[in-house]
């Protein structure tokens, strides 16, 4: 998750937010192209550029059928997704499992790793399964395998009781079942840094807006356009007492926020702080273009000059803000990467 944060933050510094794309685009049912595994994070993509929140979930239950039981061999994983944010839509979900290096004859094989959703548990027979994703990898490679489990996560979000977990199979090109542990797939007993986990990407749901109508062509003569007079040019109500008194005009100022100073260092993992900036200064006559004044601020200035005891001056405030990404623990100790909107002042103006 820290790697995810650094990647997203690097994209933001270049003027755009980059997400981490799915390691597998849909169901790869063919076995032609073999991927090169990454021991770090998967390559960048466009699938999750629109995500506002990224949540990770650790494997809480793991069962397996191995050499001591009849084929086919498999490994099951279960994730507690009850902390899923309400009112947000799943844009993508990934199941990630680490594969260690296979040596000897095992390293020369091509492995087909498939992940299924357990749709229904049956008491005396095999559960009902739905194929989610399939990858073919060389046995001699090491790194993270990433499977698309978006469909299952959407179902689990709508009905948490339908979450019976995932089942993973490993097979040879001859369809011979292999123990997932024997081919190097790391489970709960492996190193902490290589534990299987899920990553889910969310975006806040927005009510769809009606598309604007196309403009009609008209042959009628256009009416003259009447704009409000600029308050700086209104005659007869300004005198030298209202001219800028020399105080600092409205503008952006430096402000660095340290999460440690706020007492948040125990649950905010990154960043340690950020440049928030703030707006301060006078909104007074004349309102220059650098003040980004609204029409309302201009009218309020005029009325203030006429009735200074009744109407205050326009205020110096942010006119444009940008988001930052924050990596933190939630109340359930899940690691969350969230894009928090309107956190950095980009421009100031008179409002």
mmCIF file of C-alpha atoms in Angstrom:
data_model
loop_
_atom_site.group_PDB
_atom_site.id
_atom_site.type_symbol
_atom_site.label_atom_id
_atom_site.label_comp_id
_atom_site.label_asym_id
_atom_site.label_seq_id
_atom_site.Cartn_x
_atom_site.Cartn_y
_atom_site.Cartn_z
ATOM 1 C CA UNK A 1 0.000 0.000 0.000
ATOM 2 C CA UNK A 2 2.935 2.313 0.630
ATOM 3 C CA UNK A 3 4.147 1.594 -2.912
ATOM 4 C CA UNK A 4 0.653 2.471 -4.158
ATOM 5 C CA UNK A 5 0.766 5.751 -2.247
ATOM 6 C CA UNK A 6 4.155 6.747 -3.680
ATOM 7 C CA UNK A 7 2.981 5.945 -7.207
ATOM 8 C CA UNK A 8 -0.226 7.959 -6.883
ATOM 9 C CA UNK A 9 1.607 10.872 -5.253
ATOM 10 C CA UNK A 10 4.234 10.909 -8.024
ATOM 11 C CA UNK A 11 1.456 11.149 -10.597
ATOM 12 C CA UNK A 12 -0.200 13.969 -8.684
ATOM 13 C CA UNK A 13 3.013 16.006 -8.671
ATOM 14 C CA UNK A 14 3.011 15.807 -12.462
ATOM 15 C CA UNK A 15 -0.484 17.262 -12.590
ATOM 16 C CA UNK A 16 -2.571 14.122 -12.801
ATOM 17 C CA UNK A 17 -3.694 11.321 -10.519
ATOM 18 C CA UNK A 18 -2.543 7.887 -11.608
ATOM 19 C CA UNK A 19 -4.046 4.690 -10.280
ATOM 20 C CA UNK A 20 -2.680 1.188 -10.358
ATOM 21 C CA UNK A 21 -4.326 -0.837 -13.066
ATOM 22 C CA UNK A 22 -5.514 -4.389 -12.930
ATOM 23 C CA UNK A 23 -2.776 -6.909 -13.484
ATOM 24 C CA UNK A 24 -5.179 -8.894 -15.675
ATOM 25 C CA UNK A 25 -7.666 -7.245 -17.974
ATOM 26 C CA UNK A 26 -10.715 -9.452 -17.731
ATOM 27 C CA UNK A 27 -10.671 -13.234 -18.177
ATOM 28 C CA UNK A 28 -7.488 -14.432 -19.877
ATOM 29 C CA UNK A 29 -8.752 -17.801 -21.018
ATOM 30 C CA UNK A 30 -6.022 -18.218 -23.612
ATOM 31 C CA UNK A 31 -2.554 -19.438 -22.662
ATOM 32 C CA UNK A 32 -0.512 -17.760 -25.391
ATOM 33 C CA UNK A 33 1.276 -14.793 -23.785
ATOM 34 C CA UNK A 34 3.113 -15.352 -20.504
ATOM 35 C CA UNK A 35 3.549 -12.323 -18.222
ATOM 36 C CA UNK A 36 6.724 -11.219 -16.538
ATOM 37 C CA UNK A 37 6.000 -11.123 -12.827
ATOM 38 C CA UNK A 38 6.857 -8.093 -10.732
ATOM 39 C CA UNK A 39 8.358 -8.382 -7.260
ATOM 40 C CA UNK A 40 7.069 -4.862 -6.605
ATOM 41 C CA UNK A 41 3.765 -3.308 -7.653
ATOM 42 C CA UNK A 42 1.926 -4.105 -10.907
ATOM 43 C CA UNK A 43 2.366 -1.720 -13.863
ATOM 44 C CA UNK A 44 0.415 1.484 -14.111
ATOM 45 C CA UNK A 45 -2.912 1.478 -15.901
ATOM 46 C CA UNK A 46 -6.000 3.570 -16.473
ATOM 47 C CA UNK A 47 -8.566 1.304 -14.817
ATOM 48 C CA UNK A 48 -8.525 3.037 -11.436
ATOM 49 C CA UNK A 49 -7.680 6.619 -12.351
ATOM 50 C CA UNK A 50 -11.135 7.586 -11.131
ATOM 51 C CA UNK A 51 -10.842 5.885 -7.723
ATOM 52 C CA UNK A 52 -11.212 8.075 -4.628
ATOM 53 C CA UNK A 53 -10.445 5.373 -2.067
ATOM 54 C CA UNK A 54 -8.217 2.283 -2.086
ATOM 55 C CA UNK A 55 -8.654 -0.300 0.705
ATOM 56 C CA UNK A 56 -6.523 -3.360 1.453
ATOM 57 C CA UNK A 57 -7.829 -6.483 3.179
ATOM 58 C CA UNK A 58 -5.721 -9.243 4.699
ATOM 59 C CA UNK A 59 -6.594 -12.909 4.409
ATOM 60 C CA UNK A 60 -8.470 -13.926 7.574
ATOM 61 C CA UNK A 61 -9.283 -17.594 6.793
ATOM 62 C CA UNK A 62 -7.246 -20.038 4.735
ATOM 63 C CA UNK A 63 -8.020 -23.678 3.963
ATOM 64 C CA UNK A 64 -6.418 -26.032 1.509
ATOM 65 C CA UNK A 65 -6.468 -29.516 0.021
ATOM 66 C CA UNK A 66 -2.917 -30.735 -0.459
ATOM 67 C CA UNK A 67 -0.903 -33.923 -1.045
ATOM 68 C CA UNK A 68 -2.540 -35.789 1.829
ATOM 69 C CA UNK A 69 -5.960 -35.548 0.188
ATOM 70 C CA UNK A 70 -7.308 -36.587 -3.231
ATOM 71 C CA UNK A 71 -6.990 -34.312 -6.246
ATOM 72 C CA UNK A 72 -7.825 -31.686 -7.329
ATOM 73 C CA UNK A 73 -5.725 -29.637 -4.924
ATOM 74 C CA UNK A 74 -6.790 -26.103 -4.031
ATOM 75 C CA UNK A 75 -6.384 -23.266 -1.542
ATOM 76 C CA UNK A 76 -9.221 -21.073 -0.221
ATOM 77 C CA UNK A 77 -9.007 -17.485 0.997
ATOM 78 C CA UNK A 78 -11.517 -15.409 2.925
ATOM 79 C CA UNK A 79 -11.559 -11.619 3.384
ATOM 80 C CA UNK A 80 -13.677 -9.565 5.762
ATOM 81 C CA UNK A 81 -15.122 -6.790 3.596
ATOM 82 C CA UNK A 82 -17.637 -5.452 6.136
ATOM 83 C CA UNK A 83 -15.761 -2.103 6.433
ATOM 84 C CA UNK A 84 -16.565 -1.329 2.781
ATOM 85 C CA UNK A 85 -17.497 2.370 2.542
ATOM 86 C CA UNK A 86 -21.181 3.109 2.102
ATOM 87 C CA UNK A 87 -22.361 5.179 -0.839
ATOM 88 C CA UNK A 88 -19.299 4.367 -2.932
ATOM 89 C CA UNK A 89 -19.045 2.275 -6.083
ATOM 90 C CA UNK A 90 -16.426 -0.419 -6.628
ATOM 91 C CA UNK A 91 -14.389 0.504 -9.703
ATOM 92 C CA UNK A 92 -11.956 -2.412 -9.455
ATOM 93 C CA UNK A 93 -10.859 -5.153 -7.062
ATOM 94 C CA UNK A 94 -7.736 -7.285 -7.131
ATOM 95 C CA UNK A 95 -6.621 -10.452 -5.363
ATOM 96 C CA UNK A 96 -2.843 -10.590 -5.029
ATOM 97 C CA UNK A 97 -0.806 -13.672 -4.176
ATOM 98 C CA UNK A 98 2.985 -13.975 -4.207
ATOM 99 C CA UNK A 99 4.741 -16.733 -6.146
ATOM 100 C CA UNK A 100 8.241 -17.738 -5.067
ATOM 101 C CA UNK A 101 10.898 -19.026 -7.445
ATOM 102 C CA UNK A 102 10.535 -22.691 -8.441
ATOM 103 C CA UNK A 103 13.804 -24.516 -9.096
ATOM 104 C CA UNK A 104 14.600 -27.704 -10.952
ATOM 105 C CA UNK A 105 11.955 -29.431 -13.092
ATOM 106 C CA UNK A 106 9.207 -27.298 -11.538
ATOM 107 C CA UNK A 107 10.812 -24.135 -12.915
ATOM 108 C CA UNK A 108 10.519 -25.342 -16.519
ATOM 109 C CA UNK A 109 6.755 -25.762 -16.431
ATOM 110 C CA UNK A 110 4.033 -23.369 -17.480
ATOM 111 C CA UNK A 111 1.456 -23.072 -14.716
ATOM 112 C CA UNK A 112 -2.198 -22.149 -15.114
ATOM 113 C CA UNK A 113 -3.440 -20.416 -11.960
ATOM 114 C CA UNK A 114 -7.206 -19.908 -11.738
ATOM 115 C CA UNK A 115 -9.254 -18.064 -9.131
ATOM 116 C CA UNK A 116 -12.926 -18.803 -8.490
ATOM 117 C CA UNK A 117 -15.597 -17.192 -6.372
ATOM 118 C CA UNK A 118 -17.278 -19.620 -3.971
ATOM 119 C CA UNK A 119 -20.895 -18.812 -4.755
ATOM 120 C CA UNK A 120 -22.597 -21.383 -2.528
ATOM 121 C CA UNK A 121 -21.389 -23.833 0.093
ATOM 122 C CA UNK A 122 -22.859 -27.354 -0.029
ATOM 123 C CA UNK A 123 -22.878 -29.657 2.971
ATOM 124 C CA UNK A 124 -21.937 -32.997 1.419
ATOM 125 C CA UNK A 125 -20.557 -32.046 -1.978
ATOM 126 C CA UNK A 126 -18.307 -29.529 -3.697
ATOM 127 C CA UNK A 127 -19.357 -25.856 -3.524
ATOM 128 C CA UNK A 128 -20.674 -23.944 -6.513
ATOM 129 C CA UNK A 129 -17.883 -21.947 -8.160
ATOM 130 C CA UNK A 130 -17.706 -19.129 -10.704
ATOM 131 C CA UNK A 131 -14.474 -18.452 -12.601
ATOM 132 C CA UNK A 132 -13.168 -14.934 -11.973
ATOM 133 C CA UNK A 133 -9.725 -14.905 -13.576
ATOM 134 C CA UNK A 134 -7.018 -17.160 -14.981
ATOM 135 C CA UNK A 135 -3.314 -16.550 -15.531
ATOM 136 C CA UNK A 136 -0.553 -18.587 -17.145
ATOM 137 C CA UNK A 137 2.921 -18.067 -15.672
ATOM 138 C CA UNK A 138 6.324 -19.709 -16.056
ATOM 139 C CA UNK A 139 7.223 -21.816 -13.029
ATOM 140 C CA UNK A 140 10.699 -20.283 -12.959
ATOM 141 C CA UNK A 141 9.462 -16.726 -12.326
ATOM 142 C CA UNK A 142 8.977 -15.005 -8.983
ATOM 143 C CA UNK A 143 6.662 -12.124 -8.102
ATOM 144 C CA UNK A 144 3.105 -11.008 -7.511
ATOM 145 C CA UNK A 145 0.172 -12.532 -9.350
ATOM 146 C CA UNK A 146 -2.784 -10.156 -9.656
ATOM 147 C CA UNK A 147 -6.296 -11.439 -10.350
ATOM 148 C CA UNK A 148 -9.385 -9.429 -11.231
ATOM 149 C CA UNK A 149 -12.086 -10.126 -8.618
ATOM 150 C CA UNK A 150 -14.245 -7.043 -9.274
ATOM 151 C CA UNK A 151 -17.385 -9.060 -10.051
ATOM 152 C CA UNK A 152 -17.214 -10.961 -6.756
ATOM 153 C CA UNK A 153 -16.529 -7.817 -4.723
ATOM 154 C CA UNK A 154 -19.561 -6.085 -6.224
ATOM 155 C CA UNK A 155 -21.731 -9.032 -5.202
ATOM 156 C CA UNK A 156 -20.254 -9.094 -1.709
ATOM 157 C CA UNK A 157 -20.825 -5.363 -1.301
ATOM 158 C CA UNK A 158 -24.494 -5.737 -2.220
ATOM 159 C CA UNK A 159 -24.973 -8.881 -0.116
ATOM 160 C CA UNK A 160 -22.277 -9.438 2.571
ATOM 161 C CA UNK A 161 -23.762 -12.850 3.468
ATOM 162 C CA UNK A 162 -22.837 -14.129 -0.005
ATOM 163 C CA UNK A 163 -19.116 -13.750 0.774
ATOM 164 C CA UNK A 164 -17.862 -17.347 0.969
ATOM 165 C CA UNK A 165 -14.374 -16.443 -0.201
ATOM 166 C CA UNK A 166 -12.119 -17.369 -3.119
ATOM 167 C CA UNK A 167 -10.698 -20.704 -4.261
ATOM 168 C CA UNK A 168 -7.405 -20.997 -6.152
ATOM 169 C CA UNK A 169 -6.298 -23.906 -8.357
ATOM 170 C CA UNK A 170 -2.883 -24.591 -9.929
ATOM 171 C CA UNK A 171 -2.572 -26.873 -12.956
ATOM 172 C CA UNK A 172 -0.019 -27.895 -15.568
ATOM 173 C CA UNK A 173 -0.554 -27.539 -19.294
ATOM 174 C CA UNK A 174 -1.735 -31.160 -19.226
ATOM 175 C CA UNK A 175 -4.487 -30.159 -16.737
ATOM 176 C CA UNK A 176 -2.754 -32.005 -13.899
ATOM 177 C CA UNK A 177 -3.662 -30.559 -10.515
ATOM 178 C CA UNK A 178 -0.761 -29.287 -8.386
ATOM 179 C CA UNK A 179 -0.664 -28.167 -4.781
ATOM 180 C CA UNK A 180 -0.557 -24.324 -4.702
ATOM 181 C CA UNK A 181 2.100 -24.445 -1.999
ATOM 182 C CA UNK A 182 4.225 -26.889 -4.011
ATOM 183 C CA UNK A 183 4.383 -24.476 -6.990
ATOM 184 C CA UNK A 184 5.473 -21.612 -4.717
ATOM 185 C CA UNK A 185 2.241 -19.709 -3.994
ATOM 186 C CA UNK A 186 2.650 -18.084 -0.571
ATOM 187 C CA UNK A 187 -0.120 -18.427 2.016
ATOM 188 C CA UNK A 188 -0.652 -17.225 5.582
ATOM 189 C CA UNK A 189 2.407 -19.135 6.789
ATOM 190 C CA UNK A 190 4.711 -17.150 4.524
ATOM 191 C CA UNK A 191 6.604 -13.922 5.270
ATOM 192 C CA UNK A 192 4.492 -10.961 6.347
ATOM 193 C CA UNK A 193 5.563 -8.903 3.309
ATOM 194 C CA UNK A 194 4.321 -11.629 0.945
ATOM 195 C CA UNK A 195 0.952 -12.451 2.491
ATOM 196 C CA UNK A 196 -1.996 -12.762 0.088
ATOM 197 C CA UNK A 197 -4.338 -9.792 0.218
ATOM 198 C CA UNK A 198 -7.082 -7.946 -1.627
ATOM 199 C CA UNK A 199 -7.058 -4.374 -2.888
ATOM 200 C CA UNK A 200 -10.380 -2.695 -3.664
ATOM 201 C CA UNK A 201 -10.826 0.644 -5.445
ATOM 202 C CA UNK A 202 -13.861 2.854 -4.826
ATOM 203 C CA UNK A 203 -15.349 6.014 -6.190
ATOM 204 C CA UNK A 204 -17.998 8.178 -4.555
ATOM 205 C CA UNK A 205 -21.364 7.660 -6.248
ATOM 206 C CA UNK A 206 -22.700 10.708 -8.053
ATOM 207 C CA UNK A 207 -26.264 11.314 -9.162
ATOM 208 C CA UNK A 208 -26.308 11.399 -12.975
ATOM 209 C CA UNK A 209 -26.962 14.815 -14.378
ATOM 210 C CA UNK A 210 -29.165 15.583 -17.326
ATOM 211 C CA UNK A 211 -27.238 16.181 -20.517
ATOM 212 C CA UNK A 212 -27.513 19.752 -21.786
ATOM 213 C CA UNK A 213 -29.717 20.322 -24.807
ATOM 214 C CA UNK A 214 -28.096 21.140 -28.095
ATOM 215 C CA UNK A 215 -28.228 24.826 -28.941
ATOM 216 C CA UNK A 216 -30.887 25.703 -31.507
ATOM 217 C CA UNK A 217 -30.018 27.802 -34.471
ATOM 218 C CA UNK A 218 -32.054 30.965 -34.725
ATOM 219 C CA UNK A 219 -32.351 33.651 -37.369
ATOM 220 C CA UNK A 220 -33.765 36.185 -34.921
ATOM 221 C CA UNK A 221 -31.733 39.303 -34.273
ATOM 222 C CA UNK A 222 -29.645 38.983 -31.136
ATOM 223 C CA UNK A 223 -30.493 41.301 -28.281
ATOM 224 C CA UNK A 224 -27.782 43.615 -27.027
ATOM 225 C CA UNK A 225 -25.861 42.263 -24.060
ATOM 226 C CA UNK A 226 -26.025 44.293 -20.895
ATOM 227 C CA UNK A 227 -23.353 43.653 -18.260
ATOM 228 C CA UNK A 228 -23.209 44.989 -14.757
ATOM 229 C CA UNK A 229 -20.998 48.061 -14.524
ATOM 230 C CA UNK A 230 -17.656 47.321 -12.939
ATOM 231 C CA UNK A 231 -17.621 48.802 -9.395
ATOM 232 C CA UNK A 232 -14.186 50.283 -10.042
ATOM 233 C CA UNK A 233 -15.763 52.419 -12.772
ATOM 234 C CA UNK A 234 -18.966 53.522 -11.049
ATOM 235 C CA UNK A 235 -18.978 57.337 -10.935
ATOM 236 C CA UNK A 236 -19.810 59.482 -7.957
ATOM 237 C CA UNK A 237 -19.557 57.079 -5.033
ATOM 238 C CA UNK A 238 -15.793 56.662 -4.586
ATOM 239 C CA UNK A 239 -13.434 59.181 -3.095
ATOM 240 C CA UNK A 240 -9.835 59.099 -1.987
ATOM 241 C CA UNK A 241 -10.786 57.653 1.417
ATOM 242 C CA UNK A 242 -11.818 54.369 -0.249
ATOM 243 C CA UNK A 243 -8.617 53.916 -2.204
ATOM 244 C CA UNK A 244 -6.310 51.065 -1.191
ATOM 245 C CA UNK A 245 -4.823 52.037 2.168
ATOM 246 C CA UNK A 246 -1.604 50.118 1.548
ATOM 247 C CA UNK A 247 -2.607 46.961 3.407
ATOM 248 C CA UNK A 248 -1.726 43.660 1.762
ATOM 249 C CA UNK A 249 -4.139 42.552 -0.946
ATOM 250 C CA UNK A 250 -5.810 39.145 -0.950
ATOM 251 C CA UNK A 251 -3.342 36.409 -1.930
ATOM 252 C CA UNK A 252 -2.115 32.898 -1.105
ATOM 253 C CA UNK A 253 0.297 32.348 1.807
ATOM 254 C CA UNK A 254 2.487 29.430 2.880
ATOM 255 C CA UNK A 255 1.105 26.938 5.414
ATOM 256 C CA UNK A 256 2.669 23.543 6.128
ATOM 257 C CA UNK A 257 0.534 21.101 8.099
ATOM 258 C CA UNK A 258 2.427 18.471 10.114
ATOM 259 C CA UNK A 259 0.289 15.428 11.019
ATOM 260 C CA UNK A 260 2.649 14.779 13.917
ATOM 261 C CA UNK A 261 1.859 18.217 15.379
ATOM 262 C CA UNK A 262 -1.853 17.396 15.093
ATOM 263 C CA UNK A 263 -1.344 14.164 17.036
ATOM 264 C CA UNK A 264 -2.208 12.000 14.004
ATOM 265 C CA UNK A 265 1.140 10.247 13.452
ATOM 266 C CA UNK A 266 -0.090 6.962 14.988
ATOM 267 C CA UNK A 267 -2.711 6.402 12.298
ATOM 268 C CA UNK A 268 -1.514 8.442 9.300
ATOM 269 C CA UNK A 269 1.185 6.445 7.509
ATOM 270 C CA UNK A 270 1.958 8.915 4.717
ATOM 271 C CA UNK A 271 2.594 11.717 4.100
ATOM 272 C CA UNK A 272 4.100 13.126 7.297
ATOM 273 C CA UNK A 273 2.621 16.493 6.314
ATOM 274 C CA UNK A 274 1.774 18.649 3.320
ATOM 275 C CA UNK A 275 1.665 22.248 2.081
ATOM 276 C CA UNK A 276 -1.941 23.327 2.527
ATOM 277 C CA UNK A 277 -1.515 27.125 2.015
ATOM 278 C CA UNK A 278 -4.146 29.642 3.110
ATOM 279 C CA UNK A 279 -5.736 32.876 1.866
ATOM 280 C CA UNK A 280 -5.412 36.209 3.575
ATOM 281 C CA UNK A 281 -5.466 39.880 2.686
ATOM 282 C CA UNK A 282 -7.831 42.768 2.003
ATOM 283 C CA UNK A 283 -10.537 42.921 -0.637
ATOM 284 C CA UNK A 284 -10.766 46.643 -1.222
ATOM 285 C CA UNK A 285 -11.093 49.188 -3.982
ATOM 286 C CA UNK A 286 -9.892 48.869 -6.669
ATOM 287 C CA UNK A 287 -10.519 45.164 -7.272
ATOM 288 C CA UNK A 288 -7.675 44.100 -9.549
ATOM 289 C CA UNK A 289 -7.843 41.094 -11.844
ATOM 290 C CA UNK A 290 -5.329 39.338 -9.606
ATOM 291 C CA UNK A 291 -7.961 39.161 -6.870
ATOM 292 C CA UNK A 292 -10.199 36.792 -8.879
ATOM 293 C CA UNK A 293 -13.242 38.634 -7.588
ATOM 294 C CA UNK A 294 -16.737 37.316 -8.288
ATOM 295 C CA UNK A 295 -19.607 39.528 -9.444
ATOM 296 C CA UNK A 296 -21.165 39.102 -6.011
ATOM 297 C CA UNK A 297 -17.960 40.326 -4.354
ATOM 298 C CA UNK A 298 -17.940 43.387 -6.608
ATOM 299 C CA UNK A 299 -21.543 44.240 -5.753
ATOM 300 C CA UNK A 300 -20.889 43.624 -2.060
ATOM 301 C CA UNK A 301 -17.944 46.026 -2.249
ATOM 302 C CA UNK A 302 -20.140 48.724 -3.749
ATOM 303 C CA UNK A 303 -22.811 48.277 -1.077
ATOM 304 C CA UNK A 304 -20.160 48.224 1.650
ATOM 305 C CA UNK A 305 -18.811 51.564 0.450
ATOM 306 C CA UNK A 306 -22.328 53.004 0.559
ATOM 307 C CA UNK A 307 -23.303 51.330 3.868
ATOM 308 C CA UNK A 308 -20.094 50.367 5.701
ATOM 309 C CA UNK A 309 -21.916 49.829 9.017
ATOM 310 C CA UNK A 310 -24.429 47.394 7.530
ATOM 311 C CA UNK A 311 -22.534 45.321 4.980
ATOM 312 C CA UNK A 312 -19.010 43.914 5.475
ATOM 313 C CA UNK A 313 -16.304 43.780 2.841
ATOM 314 C CA UNK A 314 -15.906 40.794 0.558
ATOM 315 C CA UNK A 315 -13.766 38.009 2.044
ATOM 316 C CA UNK A 316 -10.445 36.637 0.871
ATOM 317 C CA UNK A 317 -10.985 32.910 0.381
ATOM 318 C CA UNK A 318 -9.849 29.940 -1.764
ATOM 319 C CA UNK A 319 -11.252 29.949 -5.290
ATOM 320 C CA UNK A 320 -9.557 26.722 -6.408
ATOM 321 C CA UNK A 321 -8.461 23.712 -4.363
ATOM 322 C CA UNK A 322 -6.810 20.401 -5.203
ATOM 323 C CA UNK A 323 -6.770 16.964 -3.521
ATOM 324 C CA UNK A 324 -4.044 14.988 -1.808
ATOM 325 C CA UNK A 325 -3.757 11.246 -1.180
ATOM 326 C CA UNK A 326 -3.385 10.048 2.418
ATOM 327 C CA UNK A 327 -2.432 6.543 3.546
ATOM 328 C CA UNK A 328 -3.871 5.678 6.975
ATOM 329 C CA UNK A 329 -5.304 2.988 9.257
ATOM 330 C CA UNK A 330 -9.056 2.828 9.767
ATOM 331 C CA UNK A 331 -10.797 1.699 12.976
ATOM 332 C CA UNK A 332 -10.454 -1.959 11.906
ATOM 333 C CA UNK A 333 -6.700 -1.640 11.213
ATOM 334 C CA UNK A 334 -7.248 -1.897 7.465
ATOM 335 C CA UNK A 335 -4.815 0.221 5.446
ATOM 336 C CA UNK A 336 -6.662 2.830 3.395
ATOM 337 C CA UNK A 337 -5.358 5.014 0.587
ATOM 338 C CA UNK A 338 -7.853 7.824 0.084
ATOM 339 C CA UNK A 339 -7.919 10.828 -2.162
ATOM 340 C CA UNK A 340 -9.126 13.710 0.037
ATOM 341 C CA UNK A 341 -10.577 16.500 -2.042
ATOM 342 C CA UNK A 342 -10.175 20.256 -1.471
ATOM 343 C CA UNK A 343 -7.081 19.965 0.738
ATOM 344 C CA UNK A 344 -4.618 22.315 -0.983
ATOM 345 C CA UNK A 345 -5.298 25.954 -1.855
ATOM 346 C CA UNK A 346 -4.327 26.613 -5.461
ATOM 347 C CA UNK A 347 -5.668 30.160 -5.933
ATOM 348 C CA UNK A 348 -7.287 32.820 -3.768
ATOM 349 C CA UNK A 349 -9.861 35.471 -4.567
ATOM 350 C CA UNK A 350 -12.466 37.857 -3.180
ATOM 351 C CA UNK A 351 -15.817 36.201 -2.533
#
